[in-house]
Coordinates of C-alpha atoms and ligand atoms in Angstrom, one line a residue:
M1 CA -33.3 -22.4 -6.6
S2 CA -32.2 -25.5 -9.1
G3 CA -29.2 -27.0 -7.2
A4 CA -27.9 -28.2 -10.8
P5 CA -25.0 -25.6 -10.4
I6 CA -23.3 -26.6 -7.3
R7 CA -23.5 -30.3 -8.2
L8 CA -21.8 -28.7 -11.5
A9 CA -19.0 -26.9 -9.1
A10 CA -18.3 -30.4 -6.9
G11 CA -18.3 -32.0 -10.1
R12 CA -15.4 -29.5 -12.2
L13 CA -13.6 -29.6 -8.7
L14 CA -13.5 -33.0 -8.7
N15 CA -12.0 -33.5 -12.7
L16 CA -9.6 -31.1 -12.2
V17 CA -8.2 -32.6 -8.6
L18 CA -8.3 -36.2 -10.0
D19 CA -8.1 -35.8 -14.1
K20 CA -6.2 -32.7 -13.9
K21 CA -4.1 -33.2 -10.5
R22 CA -4.1 -31.0 -8.8
T23 CA -4.8 -31.4 -4.8
L24 CA -8.5 -29.9 -3.3
D25 CA -7.2 -26.3 -2.3
D26 CA -5.4 -25.4 -5.0
A27 CA -9.1 -26.0 -7.1
L28 CA -10.9 -24.3 -4.2
A29 CA -9.6 -21.8 -4.7
T30 CA -9.5 -21.2 -8.7
D31 CA -12.8 -23.2 -9.9
D32 CA -14.9 -19.8 -11.5
A33 CA -18.2 -22.2 -11.1
Y34 CA -16.9 -23.1 -7.7
N35 CA -15.9 -19.6 -6.6
N36 CA -20.1 -18.1 -7.9
L37 CA -21.5 -19.7 -6.1
D38 CA -23.6 -17.8 -2.7
G39 CA -21.7 -19.2 0.8
S40 CA -23.4 -22.3 1.9
D41 CA -24.4 -23.0 -1.7
R42 CA -20.3 -23.3 -2.0
A43 CA -19.7 -25.2 1.2
F44 CA -22.3 -27.7 -0.1
A45 CA -21.1 -28.0 -3.5
R46 CA -17.2 -28.4 -1.1
A47 CA -18.5 -30.5 1.2
I48 CA -19.8 -33.2 -2.2
A49 CA -16.2 -33.3 -3.6
S50 CA -14.8 -34.1 -0.6
S51 CA -17.1 -36.7 0.4
A52 CA -16.5 -37.8 -2.6
L53 CA -12.5 -37.9 -3.0
R54 CA -12.8 -39.4 1.0
H55 CA -14.9 -42.5 -0.4
L56 CA -13.3 -42.1 -3.8
G57 CA -12.0 -46.3 -4.2
W58 CA -16.0 -47.7 -2.9
I59 CA -17.1 -45.6 -5.2
D60 CA -15.2 -46.6 -8.1
R61 CA -16.0 -50.0 -7.1
G62 CA -19.6 -49.6 -5.9
V63 CA -21.0 -48.2 -9.2
S64 CA -19.4 -50.4 -11.6
P65 CA -21.9 -53.0 -11.7
F66 CA -24.4 -50.5 -13.1
L67 CA -22.4 -48.8 -15.8
S68 CA -23.0 -50.0 -20.1
R69 CA -18.3 -49.9 -19.3
P70 CA -16.1 -49.4 -17.2
L71 CA -15.5 -45.9 -15.9
S72 CA -11.9 -45.0 -17.0
A73 CA -13.5 -45.4 -20.6
T74 CA -16.4 -42.3 -19.7
G75 CA -15.7 -39.0 -20.3
A76 CA -13.9 -37.5 -17.4
E77 CA -16.7 -34.8 -17.5
I78 CA -19.6 -37.9 -16.6
R79 CA -16.9 -39.6 -15.0
A80 CA -16.4 -37.2 -12.0
L81 CA -20.6 -36.0 -12.0
I82 CA -21.6 -39.8 -11.4
R83 CA -18.4 -39.9 -8.4
A84 CA -20.5 -36.4 -7.3
G85 CA -23.8 -38.4 -7.4
A86 CA -22.7 -41.9 -5.3
A87 CA -21.4 -39.8 -3.0
Q88 CA -24.6 -37.5 -2.3
I89 CA -26.6 -40.5 -2.7
W90 CA -24.6 -43.3 -0.1
F91 CA -22.5 -41.2 2.1
M92 CA -25.0 -37.7 2.4
D93 CA -28.3 -36.8 4.3
V94 CA -29.0 -36.0 0.4
P95 CA -32.5 -36.4 -0.4
H96 CA -31.7 -39.7 -2.9
H97 CA -34.9 -37.9 -6.2
A98 CA -33.0 -34.7 -5.2
A99 CA -29.7 -35.4 -5.5
V100 CA -30.2 -37.8 -8.9
S101 CA -31.9 -34.8 -10.9
E102 CA -30.1 -31.9 -9.4
T103 CA -26.6 -33.7 -10.7
V104 CA -28.2 -35.0 -14.0
E105 CA -29.4 -31.5 -14.6
A106 CA -25.3 -30.3 -14.0
A107 CA -24.1 -32.6 -16.7
R108 CA -26.2 -30.7 -19.0
L109 CA -25.0 -27.2 -18.4
W110 CA -21.3 -28.6 -18.7
S111 CA -21.3 -29.2 -22.4
P112 CA -18.4 -32.0 -22.7
A113 CA -20.7 -33.8 -20.3
R114 CA -24.3 -32.5 -21.6
S115 CA -24.2 -35.5 -24.4
G116 CA -23.9 -37.9 -21.4
G117 CA -26.6 -36.9 -19.2
G118 CA -29.0 -41.2 -19.9
F119 CA -26.3 -42.4 -19.2
L120 CA -25.5 -40.4 -15.4
N121 CA -29.3 -41.0 -15.1
A122 CA -29.0 -44.7 -15.6
A123 CA -26.6 -45.0 -13.6
L124 CA -27.3 -43.1 -10.7
R125 CA -31.1 -44.5 -10.4
R126 CA -29.5 -47.4 -9.8
V127 CA -27.4 -46.4 -7.2
T128 CA -29.8 -45.3 -5.1
E129 CA -31.5 -49.3 -5.2
S130 CA -28.4 -50.6 -3.8
E131 CA -26.6 -50.5 0.1
S132 CA -24.2 -48.1 0.0
P133 CA -21.0 -50.3 -0.5
A134 CA -19.2 -49.0 3.2
A135 CA -21.2 -52.3 3.9
T136 CA -20.2 -54.8 1.6
I137 CA -16.8 -53.5 0.7
S138 CA -13.3 -53.6 2.5
P139 CA -11.4 -50.7 3.9
L140 CA -8.8 -51.0 1.9
A141 CA -10.3 -50.4 -1.1
L142 CA -10.3 -47.2 0.2
W143 CA -7.3 -46.7 -1.2
P144 CA -5.3 -47.1 -4.4
D145 CA -4.2 -50.9 -4.7
W146 CA -0.4 -50.2 -4.7
L147 CA -1.6 -48.3 -0.8
A148 CA -3.7 -50.6 1.1
S149 CA -0.7 -53.0 -0.2
R150 CA 2.2 -51.6 1.4
L151 CA -0.2 -50.4 3.8
G152 CA -1.5 -54.5 4.6
S153 CA 1.7 -56.0 4.4
A154 CA 3.2 -53.2 7.4
Y155 CA 0.4 -53.7 9.3
G156 CA -1.4 -56.2 9.1
R157 CA -4.9 -56.3 7.3
E158 CA -6.6 -54.7 11.1
A159 CA -4.1 -51.5 12.0
A160 CA -4.4 -51.3 8.5
E161 CA -8.6 -51.1 7.3
A162 CA -8.6 -48.3 10.7
L163 CA -6.2 -46.5 8.4
A164 CA -7.5 -46.4 6.1
L165 CA -11.6 -45.8 8.2
S166 CA -9.6 -42.6 9.5
Q167 CA -9.6 -40.5 6.4
L168 CA -12.9 -40.6 6.6
E169 CA -13.7 -38.1 9.6
E170 CA -13.4 -34.3 9.1
P171 CA -10.2 -33.7 10.4
S172 CA -10.1 -32.4 13.5
L173 CA -8.6 -29.2 15.0
H174 CA -6.0 -28.5 17.2
L175 CA -3.8 -25.6 18.2
S176 CA -0.5 -25.0 19.9
P177 CA -0.9 -22.3 22.7
K178 CA 2.1 -19.9 23.0
G179 CA 2.6 -19.7 26.1
D180 CA 0.0 -21.3 28.7
G181 CA -2.5 -23.9 27.0
A182 CA -5.3 -23.9 29.6
R183 CA -6.1 -19.8 29.0
V184 CA -6.2 -21.0 25.1
A185 CA -8.5 -23.4 26.0
E186 CA -10.8 -21.0 28.5
A187 CA -10.0 -18.6 25.7
T188 CA -11.4 -20.9 22.9
G189 CA -13.7 -23.4 23.9
G190 CA -11.4 -25.8 23.3
T191 CA -10.2 -28.5 25.0
L192 CA -6.6 -28.7 26.6
L193 CA -5.0 -32.7 25.4
P194 CA -2.7 -34.7 27.6
D195 CA -0.2 -33.2 24.6
G196 CA -1.0 -29.5 25.5
A197 CA -2.8 -28.8 22.3
I198 CA -6.2 -27.5 22.3
D199 CA -8.4 -29.2 20.4
I200 CA -10.7 -27.1 19.1
V201 CA -15.4 -28.2 18.6
S202 CA -15.8 -25.5 15.8
G203 CA -14.8 -22.9 14.8
A204 CA -13.3 -20.3 11.6
V205 CA -9.6 -20.3 12.8
E206 CA -8.9 -16.2 12.0
T207 CA -12.9 -16.1 15.2
L208 CA -11.7 -17.9 17.1
P209 CA -10.2 -15.6 20.3
G210 CA -6.6 -14.4 20.3
Y211 CA -6.4 -15.6 17.2
A212 CA -4.9 -11.9 15.5
A213 CA -3.1 -11.7 19.0
G214 CA -1.1 -14.9 18.3
D215 CA -1.9 -16.9 21.2
W216 CA -1.8 -20.5 19.2
W217 CA -0.9 -21.5 15.3
V218 CA -2.6 -24.6 14.5
Q219 CA -0.7 -27.4 14.7
D220 CA -2.0 -31.2 14.9
A221 CA -1.7 -32.8 18.0
A222 CA 0.4 -35.4 16.6
A223 CA 3.0 -32.5 14.6
R224 CA 3.4 -31.2 19.1
I225 CA 5.7 -34.4 19.4
P226 CA 8.4 -33.8 17.2
A227 CA 9.6 -31.1 18.9
Q228 CA 8.6 -32.1 22.9
L229 CA 11.1 -35.4 22.5
L230 CA 14.2 -32.2 22.3
S231 CA 13.2 -30.7 24.8
P232 CA 14.5 -26.9 23.9
Q233 CA 15.6 -24.9 26.7
T234 CA 16.1 -21.6 26.6
G235 CA 19.2 -20.2 24.8
E236 CA 19.9 -23.5 23.4
R237 CA 21.0 -23.3 19.5
I238 CA 18.3 -25.4 17.9
L239 CA 18.6 -25.8 13.9
D240 CA 14.8 -27.3 12.5
L241 CA 16.5 -28.0 9.1
C242 CA 12.8 -28.7 6.9
A243 CA 10.6 -25.8 9.1
A244 CA 8.6 -23.8 7.0
P245 CA 6.0 -23.8 6.4
G246 CA 6.9 -22.5 10.4
G247 CA 4.8 -25.0 13.0
K248 CA 7.0 -26.7 15.1
T249 CA 10.1 -23.4 14.4
L250 CA 7.6 -21.4 16.8
Q251 CA 7.1 -24.6 19.3
L252 CA 11.2 -24.6 19.3
A253 CA 11.2 -20.6 19.6
A254 CA 8.2 -20.0 22.2
A255 CA 10.0 -22.5 24.8
G256 CA 13.1 -20.1 24.3
A257 CA 15.3 -21.7 21.9
D258 CA 18.0 -19.7 19.5
V259 CA 16.4 -21.3 16.6
T260 CA 17.9 -21.8 12.9
A261 CA 14.6 -22.6 10.5
L262 CA 16.0 -23.3 7.3
D263 CA 13.9 -23.9 4.2
R264 CA 14.1 -24.1 1.3
S265 CA 11.7 -22.9 0.2
R266 CA 10.7 -19.2 -0.4
P267 CA 6.7 -19.0 -0.5
R268 CA 6.8 -21.2 2.2
L269 CA 9.3 -19.3 4.3
E270 CA 7.1 -16.3 3.8
R271 CA 4.7 -18.3 5.1
L272 CA 6.4 -19.0 8.6
K273 CA 8.2 -15.3 8.6
E274 CA 4.4 -14.5 8.1
N275 CA 3.7 -16.9 10.8
L276 CA 6.5 -15.6 13.1
A277 CA 5.4 -12.2 13.0
R278 CA 1.9 -13.1 14.2
T279 CA 2.8 -15.0 17.3
G280 CA 5.9 -12.8 18.2
L281 CA 8.4 -15.3 18.0
H282 CA 11.7 -15.1 16.6
A283 CA 14.1 -17.4 14.6
E284 CA 17.1 -16.7 12.5
V285 CA 15.4 -17.9 8.7
I286 CA 17.7 -19.3 6.0
I287 CA 16.6 -20.2 2.1
A288 CA 19.3 -23.4 1.6
D289 CA 18.4 -26.4 0.3
G290 CA 19.2 -28.3 3.6
E291 CA 21.4 -31.4 1.4
A292 CA 24.1 -28.5 0.8
W293 CA 24.3 -25.7 3.8
A294 CA 27.2 -25.9 6.0
P295 CA 26.5 -24.8 9.2
P296 CA 28.8 -21.7 11.2
A297 CA 29.5 -23.8 13.8
L298 CA 27.9 -27.1 14.2
F299 CA 24.6 -27.6 16.8
P300 CA 24.2 -29.5 19.7
K301 CA 19.8 -30.2 18.8
I302 CA 18.1 -31.1 15.2
L303 CA 14.2 -30.8 13.8
L304 CA 14.8 -32.8 10.8
D305 CA 10.7 -33.1 9.9
A306 CA 11.5 -34.4 5.9
P307 CA 9.1 -34.0 3.0
C308 CA 7.1 -37.1 2.8
S309 CA 4.5 -38.5 0.4
A310 CA 2.0 -37.6 3.8
L311 CA 0.2 -40.4 3.4
G312 CA -0.4 -39.7 7.4
T313 CA -2.7 -36.6 6.3
L314 CA -5.7 -37.9 5.1
R315 CA -8.2 -37.1 6.6
R316 CA -6.7 -33.1 5.8
H317 CA -5.9 -33.9 1.7
P318 CA -8.4 -37.6 1.5
E319 CA -7.3 -36.4 -3.0
S320 CA -3.6 -36.9 -2.1
A321 CA -3.7 -41.0 -2.3
W322 CA -5.1 -40.8 -6.0
I323 CA -3.0 -37.4 -6.8
K324 CA 0.3 -39.3 -5.7
T325 CA 1.5 -41.9 -8.0
E326 CA 3.1 -45.0 -6.6
D327 CA 6.5 -44.0 -8.5
D328 CA 5.6 -40.0 -7.1
V329 CA 6.5 -42.7 -3.4
A330 CA 9.1 -44.0 -4.3
R331 CA 10.8 -40.1 -4.9
F332 CA 10.9 -40.4 -1.0
P333 CA 13.1 -41.7 0.1
G334 CA 16.4 -41.2 -1.5
V335 CA 16.0 -37.9 -0.5
Q336 CA 14.9 -38.5 2.6
A337 CA 18.2 -40.2 3.5
R338 CA 20.6 -37.7 2.2
L339 CA 18.7 -34.8 3.8
L340 CA 19.3 -37.3 7.6
A341 CA 23.0 -37.8 6.5
A342 CA 23.4 -34.1 5.7
A343 CA 21.6 -33.9 9.2
A344 CA 24.0 -36.3 11.0
G345 CA 26.9 -33.8 9.3
M346 CA 25.9 -30.3 11.3
L347 CA 24.9 -32.2 14.4
A348 CA 27.6 -31.8 16.8
P349 CA 29.4 -34.8 18.9
G350 CA 26.8 -36.1 21.5
G351 CA 24.3 -34.3 19.4
T352 CA 20.4 -35.6 19.9
L353 CA 18.3 -35.1 15.7
V354 CA 14.8 -35.9 15.7
Y355 CA 13.8 -37.1 12.9
C356 CA 9.9 -37.1 11.3
V357 CA 7.5 -37.4 8.9
C358 CA 3.7 -37.1 8.7
T359 CA 3.3 -40.8 7.1
P360 CA 2.5 -44.0 7.5
V361 CA 4.6 -45.4 4.6
P362 CA 7.7 -47.3 6.8
A363 CA 10.5 -46.8 3.4
E364 CA 10.5 -43.4 4.1
G365 CA 9.9 -43.3 8.6
V366 CA 11.7 -46.1 9.7
D367 CA 13.2 -48.1 6.6
I368 CA 15.2 -44.2 6.8
V369 CA 16.0 -44.4 10.6
E370 CA 17.9 -48.2 10.4
A371 CA 20.0 -47.4 7.4
A372 CA 21.2 -44.1 9.2
I373 CA 21.9 -46.6 12.8
G374 CA 22.8 -49.2 10.4
K375 CA 26.0 -47.1 9.0
G376 CA 27.4 -45.2 12.4
I377 CA 26.2 -42.1 11.5
L378 CA 23.6 -42.1 14.5
T379 CA 21.9 -44.2 17.4
R380 CA 19.1 -44.3 19.3
S381 CA 17.7 -42.7 22.2
P382 CA 14.3 -44.3 22.5
V383 CA 11.3 -42.3 23.6
K384 CA 10.1 -43.0 27.1
A385 CA 6.4 -43.9 27.1
E386 CA 5.9 -40.2 30.2
E387 CA 7.7 -38.1 27.6
I388 CA 4.4 -37.8 25.0
P389 CA 1.7 -38.2 27.1
G390 CA -1.4 -39.4 25.5
F391 CA 0.0 -40.9 22.8
E392 CA 1.6 -44.1 25.0
A393 CA 0.0 -46.4 23.5
A394 CA 2.5 -44.9 19.9
L395 CA 5.4 -46.2 21.4
T396 CA 7.3 -48.7 19.3
P397 CA 8.9 -51.7 20.8
A398 CA 12.4 -49.7 19.5
G399 CA 11.5 -46.6 21.4
D400 CA 10.3 -44.6 18.4
V401 CA 6.6 -42.9 17.9
L402 CA 4.5 -44.2 15.8
T403 CA 0.8 -42.7 16.0
L404 CA -1.7 -44.6 14.2
P405 CA -5.4 -44.2 14.4
G406 CA -5.9 -45.5 18.0
T407 CA -2.8 -45.1 20.0
G408 CA -4.0 -40.7 21.3
G409 CA -7.1 -38.9 20.2
K410 CA -8.0 -37.9 17.1
H411 CA -4.5 -37.2 14.9
D412 CA -1.9 -37.3 12.2
A413 CA 0.3 -40.3 11.4
F414 CA 3.0 -39.2 11.8
Y415 CA 6.4 -41.6 12.1
I416 CA 8.9 -39.9 14.7
A417 CA 12.5 -41.0 16.0
R418 CA 14.8 -39.9 17.9
L419 CA 19.2 -40.2 17.1
I420 CA 22.0 -39.7 18.4
K421 CA 25.5 -38.6 16.7
P422 CA 28.7 -40.2 18.6
A423 CA 30.6 -38.8 20.5
Ligands
SAM1 C1 7.5 -31.4 6.4 S1 7.6 -30.7 5.1 C2 7.9 -28.9 6.8 C3 7.1 -29.3 7.8 C4 7.0 -28.3 9.0 N1 8.3 -28.4 9.7 C5 6.1 -27.4 10.0 O1 6.6 -28.1 11.4 O2 5.2 -26.4 9.9 C6 9.0 -30.0 4.6 C7 9.6 -28.9 3.6 O3 10.9 -29.8 3.6 C8 11.2 -28.5 2.5 N2 12.4 -29.5 2.3 C9 11.8 -30.1 0.9 N3 13.3 -30.0 0.7 C10 14.7 -29.9 0.9 C11 16.0 -29.6 0.8 N4 16.3 -30.5 0.0 N5 16.4 -28.0 2.2 C12 15.0 -27.9 3.1 N6 14.4 -27.5 3.7 C13 13.5 -29.0 2.1 C14 9.8 -28.5 1.6 O4 10.3 -26.9 1.2 C15 8.9 -27.8 2.6 O5 9.0 -27.0 3.5

C-alpha cells in the first residue's frame, strides 16, 4: 500500500501546529487523516511530525537555499510537506526515494497542495543530495532567534547549545512511587534513580504493572525535587498553590502531609482528582485564583509551581518554542511575581516556600526570586548538595537548583528556589 496517506497525515499535523498554533497533542487528538490510519502507520505519521518539529529550525534554514521562493512565501500545505519530507530524509531512517515520492504523492491527495507538487519534488530532490544541517548549522538555530539570543546570553553559548541539543532526545519516562521505589522498579523493570524516581526504558504507561493499583504516577525526575525540598512531614499542613494536574500534590500526600491543592483550572483539577483517586491518596481540593484566595489560616509550608513558558520541556513538546511568541513568554513574569507575593502572604512567619518553574528562562525563575528577596518579602534558604542526590551539579552558587542538561540524567529543565518568610 502507498505510504502517501501517512505523509499526508504528517503534513496535516504540521500545518495544524505551525500555522494554526495548536499543540501537537491537540492536533493528534483531532485530525481525521491521522486518526483514520492503522496503528503502525499512525505511529509513523506521528514520528515524522515529531521529528520535523524537533529539527524545525535546522530544516527551515537547511532547505532555504533549495527553494525558488522563501519558505514563508510558500503555501502552508506545501511548506508542511517540505518539512515532513526533509525530516524523513535528514533525520529518519527512511529510504530517500520513498521519502520523496510518497511525500510528493501526498501533495496530490491534499487539494490545497496539489498545484505545488513540482516545487515540492524539486526541493526534496535537492535535500536528498545535500548533507544534514546537523553537520553545518549551529544547535542554537534549533530555536527561534529570540529564544537563542536569550538563553545564549543567560548561560553562554556552550550550555545553551547543550540545552538546544537536548530537545532532540526522545523524552524519558520517569515514575514516582507511592511507596517503596525499589519494589516499583522491580515490578516495572525500571531503574531506581538516586532521587527516588524510576526510569522506564519503554512501555505504554497504562500497561505497566501497578498502574491500575495506583502504585506510581508519571513524573519527570527533576519535577520531584521541589516537593522533596519542602521535607513534607506526616500531618503537616502544606499548600500546593498551583497544583493541577497534581504530580507534586501526590508526592506531598504520599509523604503523609495534610495537603491543600489549589488551582484555578477546573478541567486540570478534574485530572488531579482522578490522580488522587487512582493512587488512593488524599488532599483537600480547592478551585480558586491563587492571586486572590484568602486561606482560613496561614500555612507553615507552601509549594508554588507557577505557570510558566514551559520551555524546559521541549523534548516532550518540541512545538512550544515555535507556537509561543516572545510576547507570550513576556506575560509570565508579571503573573509569577504576583503569585509569589500572594503565596508569601499565605505563609506563616518563619515558614518555608518552594518556588519552581519548568523553564530555563531567568526572567521567570531567578529574577522573580531575587526581586522578592530584594523587597524583603522572603529570604533564601540555600539548598545543600546532599538534599538533591543525583542532581548535585544542578546547585547554583546562590543555593538554588537549575536542572540544565548534564546536571543529572535525562530530565526536564527546572528552576527551583527554597525561601523563608522572615519571622
Ligand atoms: C506548572 S502547572 C502546575 C503543575 C502541577 N504543580 C503538577 O505538579 O502537576 C501551573 C498551574 O497553575 C495554574 N494557575 C495558573 N494561574 C493560576 C492562578 N492565578 N491561580 C491558581 N492556579 C493558577 C494552572 O491552571 C496550572 O495548572
